[in-house]
Amino acid sequence: MDNKTSTLPPANLNLRVLRIYNLYRLLLGLVLTISAFSPLNIVLFNPDNLKSLQLFSIVYLFINIIVFISIRHPTSTAITFCISCTDILLLSLLLSLQTSKNLAFGNLVVVSVAAGNILIRGKLGLLLAAIASLCIVAITLFRSTNLTIGLQTQISSGLLGLIYFATAFFIQTLSERLSRSEELAEQRRTEFFNLQKLNQVIIQRMRTGILVISNDQHLIMMNEAAKFLLNSSNYPKTIEQASTQLKQALIKWQNNPRTRIEPFQATTESPKVKANFTRLPMSGHVNTLVFLDDISLLTQQAQQLKLASLGRLTASIAHEIRNPLGAISHAAQLLHESPDITRADERLIEIIQNHSKRVNNIIENILQVAKRKQAQPETLQLEPWLRKHLSEEHFTGIQSPLFDIQAFNSQVEVVFDPHQLSQVVTNLCQNGLRYSYLNTGEAYLKIVISMKQDTGQPYVDIIDKGPGIQNGLSEQIFEPFYTTETIGTGLGLYISRELCEANQASLNLIKRSESGCCFRITFAHPQRNQSYLEP
């Protein structure tokens, strides 16, 4: 900062110094007032000027009280200069009332000059020193008319003037350094605050869930990713409120830090996560830092590797199975055309042909899973796409299907491979229409399109009027080759869930108090899935 221009120091430093200076002046005025009305007045001051001294002390105290009360905020340079200059002039006037020939009260002016140069820098600060020096010289000349003043007093007057200038230079240099230190500290504080805000933003935007847990299992911090992975609608206070599975995993880790923590799901609709724990010393306490990783991407990669291996396996044995299977089917057909076949033999031939077709369908489904192409996701308007698909799709064995589509949000967008989504929807609708027809005689489906209020994820429910699924079989129905019927391969729901996971979605069976089944496709959040669209 240039000393050639009059400027104020930082507002907080200015206000602190000004308050201390005003308090000092208030105390000084109080001491002078007490001295003026006490026996000490004869010792310190000229008896002929006692009334003037008493009037001066009262006026000085009154002025200082007014200034002390009125100055509560940082002031301008002009006001600060007027306060310091007035104090210098009044204290110089006090010298004329002094009894002794020395200039003891002139030392009080040094404090005013020092305070003024802390508050005001540059030329105006030096001007205060110049005014004080002129006043001390003028008072010395004035007193020489009434008192016999020696050379020593005149020299003291000149030295006081030099002290005023030396004080001004020293204080300005010192206050400049202090101001720079304070500005640097303020800058560092601002940088630290900005860095802290940046860290908070980064932590909140991370896809890895982060939690800090205290020793009494209270949550100290929880980012948005952890809230999403644990399917929490608000910020819980304890780890048990956040997830009972996470609490069990924490207790298991605390008992044995080397134990393997199995992945878990907070709810049936939330993604499967892997928890990692580490100790975090903070403020004399050892807290626990938890990292939650969404393993859906790893699961997808594992599924891709599994399907690739399955593809190589099925490609190598497909012909080996199909050749004898074709021979068996062809032989059964020729045998069926023989004129000497009895009715009992015809039934056996029918069984051979049906099971040959079933084995062939199993091979076709396995090849379809193995040769499945990588997902090519696109952004789709869910309701228009679904209405168009259902109007154009032909469902095997179903005449005049009836769809009750309820869209609570017509602007729902999802990111999904359209070909794979059509395969999933067709499979679910085919099963739902068939079970509704077998149970009620009407091929009816209710389709609900909406978004979760807590996470903002789009979802679609496919609800039928079938007999429902027995308790305990909600997860087994998604296993490959699992079926409760004599027909079918048991791969439909398995393939549908695999296709959903390949598109960062999930397929689950939702429990209902009413009869029938509700299969829910929960799509990834559109914003969370943007990077999935990038090459």
Coordinates of C-alpha atoms in Angstrom, one line a residue, residues 208-420:
T208 CA -19.0 -43.2 -3.7
G209 CA -21.1 -43.0 -0.6
I210 CA -19.2 -41.5 2.4
L211 CA -20.3 -41.6 6.0
V212 CA -18.5 -40.6 9.2
I213 CA -19.7 -42.5 12.3
S214 CA -18.9 -41.6 15.9
N215 CA -18.0 -44.2 18.6
D216 CA -21.7 -44.1 19.8
Q217 CA -22.8 -44.9 16.3
H218 CA -24.2 -41.5 15.5
L219 CA -23.8 -40.1 12.0
I220 CA -21.5 -37.1 11.8
M221 CA -21.5 -36.7 8.0
M222 CA -23.4 -38.4 5.1
N223 CA -23.1 -37.4 1.5
E224 CA -25.8 -37.5 -1.2
A225 CA -24.4 -40.7 -2.7
A226 CA -24.7 -42.5 0.6
K227 CA -28.2 -41.3 1.0
F228 CA -29.1 -42.7 -2.4
L229 CA -27.3 -46.0 -1.9
L230 CA -29.0 -46.5 1.5
N231 CA -32.3 -45.3 0.1
S232 CA -32.7 -42.8 2.9
S233 CA -35.4 -40.1 2.4
N234 CA -33.8 -37.8 5.0
Y235 CA -30.6 -37.6 6.9
P236 CA -30.7 -40.1 9.8
K237 CA -29.1 -39.4 13.1
T238 CA -27.8 -42.9 13.8
I239 CA -26.4 -45.7 11.7
E240 CA -29.3 -48.0 12.7
Q241 CA -31.7 -45.4 11.3
A242 CA -29.7 -45.3 8.1
S243 CA -29.4 -49.1 7.5
T244 CA -29.6 -52.1 9.8
Q245 CA -27.5 -54.1 7.4
L246 CA -24.7 -51.4 7.5
K247 CA -24.8 -51.5 11.3
Q248 CA -24.4 -55.3 11.3
A249 CA -21.5 -54.9 8.9
L250 CA -19.9 -52.3 11.1
I251 CA -20.2 -54.5 14.2
K252 CA -18.7 -57.4 12.2
W253 CA -15.8 -55.2 11.1
Q254 CA -15.2 -53.9 14.6
N255 CA -15.0 -57.4 16.0
N256 CA -12.6 -58.5 13.2
P257 CA -11.2 -55.8 10.9
R258 CA -9.8 -58.5 8.6
T259 CA -13.2 -60.1 8.0
R260 CA -14.8 -60.0 4.6
I261 CA -17.9 -57.7 4.4
E262 CA -20.5 -59.1 2.1
P263 CA -22.4 -56.8 -0.3
F264 CA -25.9 -55.9 0.9
Q265 CA -29.0 -54.0 -0.2
A266 CA -30.6 -51.5 2.1
T267 CA -34.0 -52.2 0.5
T268 CA -35.2 -54.4 -2.3
E269 CA -35.2 -51.4 -4.6
S270 CA -31.9 -49.9 -3.7
P271 CA -28.6 -50.9 -5.5
K272 CA -26.3 -53.5 -4.0
V273 CA -23.4 -51.9 -2.2
K274 CA -20.0 -52.9 -0.8
A275 CA -19.0 -51.3 2.5
N276 CA -15.4 -50.5 3.4
F277 CA -14.4 -49.3 6.9
T278 CA -11.4 -47.4 8.2
R279 CA -10.5 -45.6 11.4
L280 CA -10.6 -41.8 11.3
P281 CA -8.9 -39.9 14.3
M282 CA -10.7 -36.6 14.9
S283 CA -10.4 -34.2 17.8
G284 CA -9.1 -36.8 20.2
H285 CA -11.7 -39.4 19.2
V286 CA -11.4 -42.3 16.8
N287 CA -14.4 -42.2 14.5
T288 CA -15.2 -44.6 11.6
L289 CA -15.0 -43.6 8.0
V290 CA -17.3 -45.7 5.7
F291 CA -17.0 -45.9 1.9
L292 CA -20.1 -47.3 0.1
D293 CA -19.5 -48.5 -3.5
D294 CA -22.2 -49.3 -5.9
I295 CA -21.2 -52.7 -7.2
S296 CA -23.9 -52.7 -10.0
L297 CA -21.2 -51.8 -12.6
L298 CA -18.9 -54.5 -11.3
T299 CA -21.9 -56.9 -11.4
Q300 CA -22.5 -55.9 -15.0
Q301 CA -18.9 -56.5 -16.0
A302 CA -19.0 -59.9 -14.2
Q303 CA -22.2 -60.7 -16.0
Q304 CA -20.6 -59.8 -19.3
L305 CA -17.7 -62.1 -18.6
K306 CA -20.0 -64.9 -17.5
L307 CA -22.1 -64.5 -20.6
A308 CA -19.0 -64.5 -22.8
S309 CA -17.9 -67.7 -21.2
L310 CA -21.4 -69.1 -21.6
G311 CA -21.4 -68.1 -25.2
R312 CA -18.2 -69.9 -25.9
L313 CA -19.5 -73.0 -24.1
T314 CA -22.9 -73.0 -25.9
A315 CA -21.3 -72.3 -29.2
S316 CA -19.1 -75.4 -28.8
I317 CA -21.9 -77.8 -27.7
A318 CA -24.9 -76.3 -29.6
H319 CA -24.3 -78.5 -32.6
E320 CA -23.4 -81.5 -30.5
I321 CA -26.8 -81.2 -28.8
R322 CA -28.8 -80.1 -31.8
N323 CA -27.6 -82.9 -34.1
P324 CA -28.8 -85.8 -32.0
L325 CA -31.9 -83.8 -31.0
G326 CA -32.8 -83.2 -34.6
A327 CA -32.3 -86.9 -35.3
I328 CA -34.6 -87.9 -32.4
S329 CA -37.2 -85.4 -33.5
H330 CA -37.0 -86.5 -37.2
A331 CA -37.2 -90.2 -36.1
A332 CA -40.3 -89.5 -34.0
Q333 CA -41.9 -87.7 -36.9
L334 CA -41.2 -90.7 -39.3
L335 CA -42.4 -93.1 -36.7
H336 CA -45.6 -91.1 -36.3
E337 CA -46.3 -91.5 -40.1
S338 CA -46.0 -95.3 -39.8
P339 CA -49.4 -97.0 -40.4
D340 CA -48.7 -99.7 -37.8
I341 CA -48.6 -97.3 -34.8
T342 CA -51.0 -98.0 -32.0
R343 CA -52.7 -95.2 -30.0
A344 CA -50.4 -95.9 -27.0
D345 CA -47.3 -95.5 -29.3
E346 CA -48.8 -92.2 -30.7
R347 CA -48.9 -90.8 -27.1
L348 CA -45.2 -91.8 -26.6
I349 CA -44.2 -90.2 -29.9
E350 CA -46.1 -87.0 -28.8
I351 CA -44.1 -86.9 -25.6
I352 CA -40.8 -87.3 -27.5
Q353 CA -41.7 -84.4 -29.9
N354 CA -42.8 -82.1 -27.1
H355 CA -39.7 -82.6 -25.0
S356 CA -37.6 -82.3 -28.1
K357 CA -39.2 -78.9 -28.7
R358 CA -38.6 -77.9 -25.1
V359 CA -34.9 -78.8 -25.2
N360 CA -34.6 -76.9 -28.5
N361 CA -36.2 -73.8 -26.8
I362 CA -33.8 -74.1 -23.9
I363 CA -30.9 -74.1 -26.4
E364 CA -32.4 -71.1 -28.2
N365 CA -32.8 -69.1 -24.9
I366 CA -29.2 -70.0 -23.8
L367 CA -27.8 -68.8 -27.1
Q368 CA -29.9 -65.7 -26.9
V369 CA -28.4 -64.9 -23.5
A370 CA -24.9 -65.8 -24.6
K371 CA -25.0 -63.8 -27.8
R372 CA -26.7 -60.7 -26.3
K373 CA -25.2 -57.5 -27.5
Q374 CA -23.8 -54.8 -25.3
A375 CA -26.4 -52.2 -24.3
Q376 CA -26.7 -49.2 -26.5
P377 CA -28.7 -46.8 -24.2
E378 CA -30.8 -43.9 -25.5
T379 CA -32.9 -41.3 -23.7
L380 CA -36.6 -42.3 -24.1
Q381 CA -39.8 -40.6 -23.2
L382 CA -41.2 -43.5 -21.2
E383 CA -45.0 -43.0 -21.6
P384 CA -45.1 -42.4 -25.4
W385 CA -42.6 -45.2 -26.0
L386 CA -44.5 -47.6 -23.9
R387 CA -47.9 -46.9 -25.5
K388 CA -46.4 -47.3 -29.0
H389 CA -44.7 -50.5 -28.1
L390 CA -47.8 -52.1 -26.5
S391 CA -49.9 -51.1 -29.5
E392 CA -47.5 -52.7 -32.0
E393 CA -46.4 -55.8 -30.1
H394 CA -48.0 -59.1 -30.7
F395 CA -48.4 -61.3 -27.6
T396 CA -48.5 -65.1 -28.3
G397 CA -51.8 -66.8 -27.5
I398 CA -53.4 -63.5 -26.3
Q399 CA -56.4 -62.1 -28.0
S400 CA -57.3 -58.4 -27.5
P401 CA -55.1 -57.6 -24.5
L402 CA -56.4 -54.8 -22.3
F403 CA -53.8 -52.3 -20.9
D404 CA -54.7 -49.7 -18.2
I405 CA -51.8 -47.2 -18.4
Q406 CA -51.6 -44.6 -15.6
A407 CA -48.9 -42.0 -16.0
F408 CA -48.5 -39.7 -12.9
N409 CA -45.8 -37.9 -14.8
S410 CA -46.0 -37.7 -18.5
Q411 CA -42.5 -36.2 -18.9
V412 CA -40.6 -39.1 -17.4
E413 CA -37.4 -39.8 -19.2
V414 CA -35.3 -42.9 -18.9
V415 CA -31.9 -44.1 -20.3
F416 CA -32.2 -47.6 -21.7
D417 CA -31.4 -49.6 -24.8
P418 CA -34.8 -49.5 -26.6
H419 CA -34.4 -53.0 -28.1
Q420 CA -33.6 -54.6 -24.7

